[in-house]
Tab-separated table of C-alpha atoms and ligand atoms in Angstrom:
chain	number	residue	atom	x	y	z
A	17	ASP	CA	17.424	18.573	16.684
A	18	ALA	CA	14.746	19.444	14.695
A	19	SER	CA	17.164	20.545	11.610
A	20	ALA	CA	19.105	17.062	11.590
A	21	PRO	CA	18.411	14.639	8.786
A	22	LEU	CA	16.625	11.719	9.633
A	23	LEU	CA	18.231	10.358	7.220
A	24	ALA	CA	21.863	10.948	5.974
A	25	ILE	CA	23.281	8.887	2.836
A	26	GLU	CA	27.102	9.809	2.493
A	27	GLY	CA	29.270	8.343	-0.652
A	28	LEU	CA	27.231	5.028	-0.961
A	29	GLU	CA	28.262	1.792	-3.363
A	30	GLY	CA	26.953	-0.830	-4.135
A	31	TRP	CA	26.479	-3.852	-5.632
A	32	TYR	CA	24.793	-6.837	-6.876
A	33	GLY	CA	27.853	-9.740	-7.270
A	34	GLU	CA	30.185	-8.425	-9.226
A	35	SER	CA	28.197	-6.105	-10.606
A	36	HIS	CA	28.733	-2.915	-9.499
A	37	VAL	CA	26.092	-0.190	-9.755
A	38	LEU	CA	26.315	2.618	-6.628
A	39	HIS	CA	29.052	4.659	-7.311
A	40	GLY	CA	28.708	7.328	-4.126
A	41	VAL	CA	24.944	8.332	-4.023
A	42	THR	CA	24.956	11.213	-1.516
A	43	PHE	CA	21.580	12.885	0.203
A	44	ASP	CA	19.462	13.916	2.939
A	45	VAL	CA	16.365	13.701	4.087
A	46	ARG	CA	14.931	15.522	7.185
A	47	PRO	CA	12.385	14.592	9.445
A	48	GLY	CA	8.581	14.571	7.735
A	49	GLU	CA	10.220	15.447	4.484
A	50	VAL	CA	8.542	13.147	1.540
A	51	VAL	CA	11.752	13.024	-1.056
A	52	THR	CA	11.557	12.052	-4.453
A	53	LEU	CA	14.322	10.222	-6.623
A	54	LEU	CA	14.275	10.587	-10.572
A	55	GLY	CA	15.858	9.115	-12.743
A	56	ARG	CA	16.012	6.601	-16.323
A	57	ASN	CA	15.581	2.940	-16.324
A	58	GLY	CA	18.829	0.985	-14.749
A	59	ALA	CA	20.403	4.523	-12.899
A	60	GLY	CA	19.998	2.767	-9.798
A	61	LYS	CA	16.597	4.183	-7.598
A	62	THR	CA	15.622	1.027	-6.570
A	63	THR	CA	18.878	-0.083	-5.913
A	64	THR	CA	19.557	2.849	-3.309
A	65	LEU	CA	15.996	1.942	-1.528
A	66	ARG	CA	17.215	-1.964	-1.273
A	67	ALA	CA	20.637	-0.453	-0.320
A	68	ILE	CA	19.024	1.308	2.929
A	69	ILE	CA	16.794	-1.184	3.799
A	70	GLY	CA	19.974	-4.103	3.838
A	71	ILE	CA	18.639	-6.466	1.538
A	72	LEU	CA	21.652	-5.270	-0.983
A	73	GLY	CA	24.194	-8.042	-0.923
A	74	LYS	CA	27.282	-5.655	-1.065
A	75	ARG	CA	27.554	-2.141	0.329
A	76	ARG	CA	29.625	0.581	1.496
A	77	GLY	CA	29.444	4.102	2.524
A	78	SER	CA	27.509	5.101	5.143
A	79	ILE	CA	23.637	5.491	5.814
A	80	VAL	CA	23.097	6.737	9.169
A	81	PHE	CA	19.057	6.605	10.635
A	82	ASP	CA	17.981	8.345	13.365
A	83	GLY	CA	21.733	8.939	14.346
A	84	VAL	CA	22.891	4.923	14.200
A	85	GLU	CA	25.083	3.467	11.381
A	86	THR	CA	23.501	1.817	9.387
A	87	ILE	CA	25.675	-0.439	6.445
A	88	GLY	CA	26.832	-3.089	8.341
A	89	MET	CA	23.520	-3.995	9.691
A	90	PRO	CA	21.050	-7.177	8.636
A	91	SER	CA	17.870	-5.298	7.267
A	92	ARG	CA	15.787	-6.718	10.618
A	93	LEU	CA	17.663	-4.672	12.828
A	94	ILE	CA	17.150	-1.770	10.437
A	95	ALA	CA	13.915	-2.398	9.913
A	96	ARG	CA	13.007	-3.067	13.931
A	97	LEU	CA	14.964	0.984	13.960
A	98	GLY	CA	11.733	2.158	11.934
A	99	VAL	CA	12.793	1.897	8.150
A	100	GLY	CA	9.405	-0.207	6.055
A	101	TYR	CA	9.969	-0.732	2.674
A	102	VAL	CA	7.576	-0.814	0.304
A	103	PRO	CA	8.740	-2.489	-2.895
A	104	GLU	CA	7.669	-2.221	-6.806
A	105	GLU	CA	6.389	-5.700	-6.596
A	106	ARG	CA	4.548	-4.854	-3.353
A	107	GLY	CA	4.722	-8.897	-1.830
A	108	ILE	CA	1.522	-9.204	-1.417
A	109	PHE	CA	0.763	-12.804	-0.432
A	110	ALA	CA	-2.413	-13.811	-2.642
A	111	SER	CA	-3.602	-17.246	-0.365
A	112	LEU	CA	-3.783	-14.553	2.474
A	113	SER	CA	-6.697	-12.038	3.030
A	114	VAL	CA	-5.878	-8.634	3.490
A	115	HIS	CA	-7.124	-9.020	6.781
A	116	GLU	CA	-3.912	-11.219	7.415
A	117	ASN	CA	-2.216	-9.380	4.940
A	118	LEU	CA	-2.181	-6.456	7.132
A	119	MET	CA	-1.128	-8.839	10.610
A	120	LEU	CA	1.590	-10.426	8.705
A	121	PRO	CA	4.438	-8.228	9.212
A	122	PRO	CA	5.595	-7.855	12.720
A	123	ARG	CA	5.209	-4.507	14.676
A	124	VAL	CA	9.220	-3.117	14.749
A	125	LYS	CA	7.888	0.139	16.970
A	126	PRO	CA	5.927	1.423	19.558
A	127	GLY	CA	3.621	3.640	18.133
A	128	GLY	CA	2.068	1.752	14.520
A	129	MET	CA	-1.372	1.974	13.204
A	130	SER	CA	-4.026	0.330	14.131
A	131	VAL	CA	-5.736	-2.002	11.489
A	132	ASP	CA	-8.451	0.300	12.192
A	133	ASP	CA	-6.583	3.205	11.712
A	134	ILE	CA	-4.914	1.418	8.005
A	135	TYR	CA	-9.194	0.788	7.728
A	136	ALA	CA	-9.756	4.332	8.318
A	137	LEU	CA	-7.164	5.734	5.831
A	138	PHE	CA	-7.999	2.913	2.622
A	139	PRO	CA	-12.206	2.121	2.741
A	140	ASN	CA	-11.887	0.654	0.027
A	141	LEU	CA	-9.541	-2.089	2.045
A	142	ARG	CA	-11.897	-2.362	4.653
A	143	GLU	CA	-14.803	-3.486	2.554
A	144	ARG	CA	-12.326	-6.009	1.082
A	145	SER	CA	-11.074	-7.232	4.204
A	146	ARG	CA	-11.978	-10.766	3.781
A	147	SER	CA	-11.003	-11.231	0.119
A	148	GLN	CA	-7.569	-12.874	-0.867
A	149	GLY	CA	-4.784	-10.647	-1.927
A	150	THR	CA	-4.461	-12.162	-5.971
A	151	LYS	CA	-8.240	-11.036	-6.176
A	152	LEU	CA	-7.445	-7.103	-5.472
A	153	SER	CA	-6.976	-4.270	-8.005
A	154	GLY	CA	-3.837	-3.215	-8.784
A	155	GLY	CA	-4.495	0.453	-6.496
A	156	GLU	CA	-6.153	-2.088	-3.765
A	157	GLN	CA	-3.223	-4.332	-4.030
A	158	GLN	CA	-0.803	-1.148	-3.873
A	159	MET	CA	-2.713	0.489	-0.454
A	160	LEU	CA	-2.394	-2.986	0.840
A	161	SER	CA	1.373	-2.679	0.477
A	162	ILE	CA	1.285	0.605	2.258
A	163	GLY	CA	-1.116	0.041	5.096
A	164	ARG	CA	1.236	-3.463	6.418
A	165	ILE	CA	4.342	-1.198	6.821
A	166	LEU	CA	2.176	1.488	8.591
A	167	ARG	CA	1.008	-1.222	11.348
A	168	THR	CA	4.353	-2.243	12.182
A	169	GLY	CA	5.689	1.372	13.040
A	170	ALA	CA	8.174	2.444	10.819
A	171	LYS	CA	8.617	5.987	10.646
A	172	LEU	CA	10.741	6.546	7.325
A	173	ILE	CA	9.103	5.074	3.969
A	174	LEU	CA	10.687	3.981	1.279
A	175	LEU	CA	8.474	3.514	-1.749
A	176	ASP	CA	9.401	2.534	-5.002
A	177	GLU	CA	6.721	3.075	-7.999
A	178	PRO	CA	3.511	3.012	-5.800
A	179	THR	CA	1.887	4.660	-8.732
A	180	GLU	CA	2.907	2.728	-11.423
A	181	GLY	CA	-0.174	1.453	-13.894
A	182	LEU	CA	-2.776	2.709	-11.397
A	183	ALA	CA	-5.386	4.811	-13.378
A	184	PRO	CA	-5.638	8.393	-12.681
A	185	VAL	CA	-8.239	8.277	-10.033
A	186	ILE	CA	-6.335	5.613	-7.468
A	187	VAL	CA	-3.144	7.828	-8.075
A	188	GLN	CA	-4.716	10.564	-6.123
A	189	GLN	CA	-5.677	8.648	-4.294
A	190	ILE	CA	-2.041	7.447	-2.958
A	191	GLY	CA	-1.270	10.986	-3.832
A	192	ARG	CA	-3.586	12.042	-0.936
A	193	THR	CA	-2.461	9.595	1.188
A	194	LEU	CA	1.019	10.549	1.212
A	195	GLN	CA	0.150	14.465	2.115
A	196	ARG	CA	-2.289	12.290	4.741
A	197	LEU	CA	0.934	10.819	6.069
A	198	LYS	CA	3.420	13.297	6.078
A	199	ALA	CA	1.054	16.081	7.987
A	200	GLU	CA	1.449	13.091	10.837
A	201	GLY	CA	5.168	13.205	11.294
A	202	TYR	CA	5.854	10.242	7.841
A	203	THR	CA	9.076	10.939	6.189
A	204	THR	CA	9.376	8.953	2.144
A	205	VAL	CA	11.516	8.183	0.262
A	206	LEU	CA	9.620	7.844	-2.774
A	207	VAL	CA	11.423	6.193	-6.429
A	208	GLU	CA	8.497	7.954	-9.551
A	209	GLN	CA	9.137	8.113	-13.408
A	210	ASN	CA	5.613	10.145	-12.575
A	211	PHE	CA	7.229	13.412	-12.141
A	212	ARG	CA	4.009	15.334	-12.697
A	213	PHE	CA	2.219	13.397	-9.481
A	214	ALA	CA	5.971	13.890	-7.627
A	215	GLN	CA	5.586	17.383	-7.821
A	216	THR	CA	1.971	17.005	-6.049
A	217	VAL	CA	3.776	15.238	-2.718
A	218	ALA	CA	7.459	15.954	-2.502
A	219	ASP	CA	9.382	19.122	-1.234
A	220	ARG	CA	13.083	18.335	-3.107
A	221	HIS	CA	14.083	15.768	-5.712
A	222	PHE	CA	17.578	14.312	-6.401
A	223	VAL	CA	18.282	12.932	-9.705
A	224	VAL	CA	20.202	9.489	-10.098
A	225	GLU	CA	22.174	9.090	-12.949
A	226	GLN	CA	24.516	6.429	-12.972
A	227	GLY	CA	24.339	5.496	-9.630
A	228	ARG	CA	25.172	8.638	-8.222
A	229	VAL	CA	22.722	11.547	-7.330
A	230	VAL	CA	23.812	14.470	-9.781
A	231	ASP	CA	21.835	17.376	-8.375
A	232	MET	CA	18.990	18.578	-6.210
A	233	ILE	CA	15.495	20.069	-6.802
A	234	PRO	CA	13.402	21.961	-4.582
A	235	ASN	CA	9.407	21.063	-5.530
A	236	HIS	CA	8.897	24.956	-6.166
A	237	ASP	CA	11.636	24.548	-8.637
A	238	LEU	CA	10.620	22.216	-10.786
A	239	ASP	CA	9.107	23.457	-12.970
A	240	ALA	CA	11.405	26.127	-13.817
A	241	ASN	CA	14.017	23.323	-14.191
A	242	LEU	CA	11.484	21.167	-17.028
A	243	GLY	CA	14.406	21.608	-19.411
A	244	LYS	CA	16.774	20.125	-17.541
A	245	LEU	CA	14.851	17.425	-15.877
A	246	HIS	CA	13.548	16.571	-19.470
A	247	ALA	CA	17.057	16.205	-20.324
A	248	TYR	CA	18.449	13.596	-17.373
A	249	LEU	CA	14.722	11.328	-17.791
A	250	GLY	CA	15.303	11.661	-21.521
A	251	VAL	CA	12.276	12.980	-21.886
B	319	ATP	P1	14.171	1.044	-12.668
B	319	ATP	O1	13.322	1.993	-12.932
B	319	ATP	O2	14.175	0.660	-14.653
B	319	ATP	O3	14.111	0.038	-12.095
B	319	ATP	P2	16.559	1.970	-11.267
B	319	ATP	O4	16.780	3.099	-11.391
B	319	ATP	O5	15.295	1.734	-9.962
B	319	ATP	O6	15.715	1.673	-12.615
B	319	ATP	P3	18.229	-0.375	-10.475
B	319	ATP	O7	16.799	-1.382	-10.612
B	319	ATP	O8	18.544	0.377	-9.457
B	319	ATP	O9	17.594	1.015	-11.402
B	319	ATP	O10	19.278	-0.711	-11.181
B	319	ATP	C1	20.834	-0.343	-11.198
B	319	ATP	C2	21.466	-0.963	-12.111
B	319	ATP	O11	21.710	-2.661	-11.559
B	319	ATP	C3	21.037	-1.468	-13.744
B	319	ATP	O12	21.737	-1.788	-14.319
B	319	ATP	C4	20.305	-2.660	-13.350
B	319	ATP	O13	20.154	-3.493	-14.706
B	319	ATP	C5	21.287	-3.431	-12.167
B	319	ATP	N1	20.551	-4.696	-11.566
B	319	ATP	C6	19.312	-4.907	-10.870
B	319	ATP	N2	18.546	-5.269	-10.256
B	319	ATP	C7	20.153	-6.684	-10.318
B	319	ATP	C8	20.463	-7.907	-9.644
B	319	ATP	N3	18.890	-8.384	-9.541
B	319	ATP	N4	21.235	-8.321	-10.268
B	319	ATP	C9	21.925	-7.739	-11.189
B	319	ATP	N5	21.753	-6.601	-11.637
B	319	ATP	C10	21.201	-5.670	-11.184
């Protein structure tokens, strides 16, 4: 069913130890969509991604991916269903080369990109293939971190603030990459502070406030809703 969501989250609650931070997150993502989670610092955006990939200690509610309820599953099984997580801190192994970093995560599903496909997507990485992870620029590290997930065969990509701290020209390159992945049928959940960037890639925006999704703004309505959005983001 083409109209069935690829990811459907309902009443998601989450905790860090005793600290209750998600209070009923509800949203869904259709196949091939790019959606963003927008909201202030501490609203619960990163925690929502961590809950989806299953690395949050305690979760309750429902997260259905590709028809499978994942709320009780360990993260390695969720990854195997085809969910890839690119954390904000990128997780590049400093002592390994670019090539070794790309080869590191196991293939979890058939149909992942080859290393050559990834180098075609990010030509800078091909040039740096023998460089150590730490020798890369911030933009190259971000590309490596995205490329590594594409090799696994994941079809849902969870991206946490990929543009943070990057130069405008690199931000544009990441934007083009996301559009290209969308054209190839990937589905993306993007946490983003830069809503001007978000606007160039997303179909819909979900506003997160105090551990809940409080609003949804279709991308084509974003400009008409700037006042509301500024109030949500406190800018
Ligand atoms: P940011 O952009 O600042 O990361 P966010 O919307 O992604 O914002 P989260 O990182 O999801 O917010 O944080 C949600 C809440 O959980 C905040 O109150 C934060 O202080 C708390 N929190 C985040 N990480 C931890 C942790 N490891 N242990 C305890 N509390 C945490």
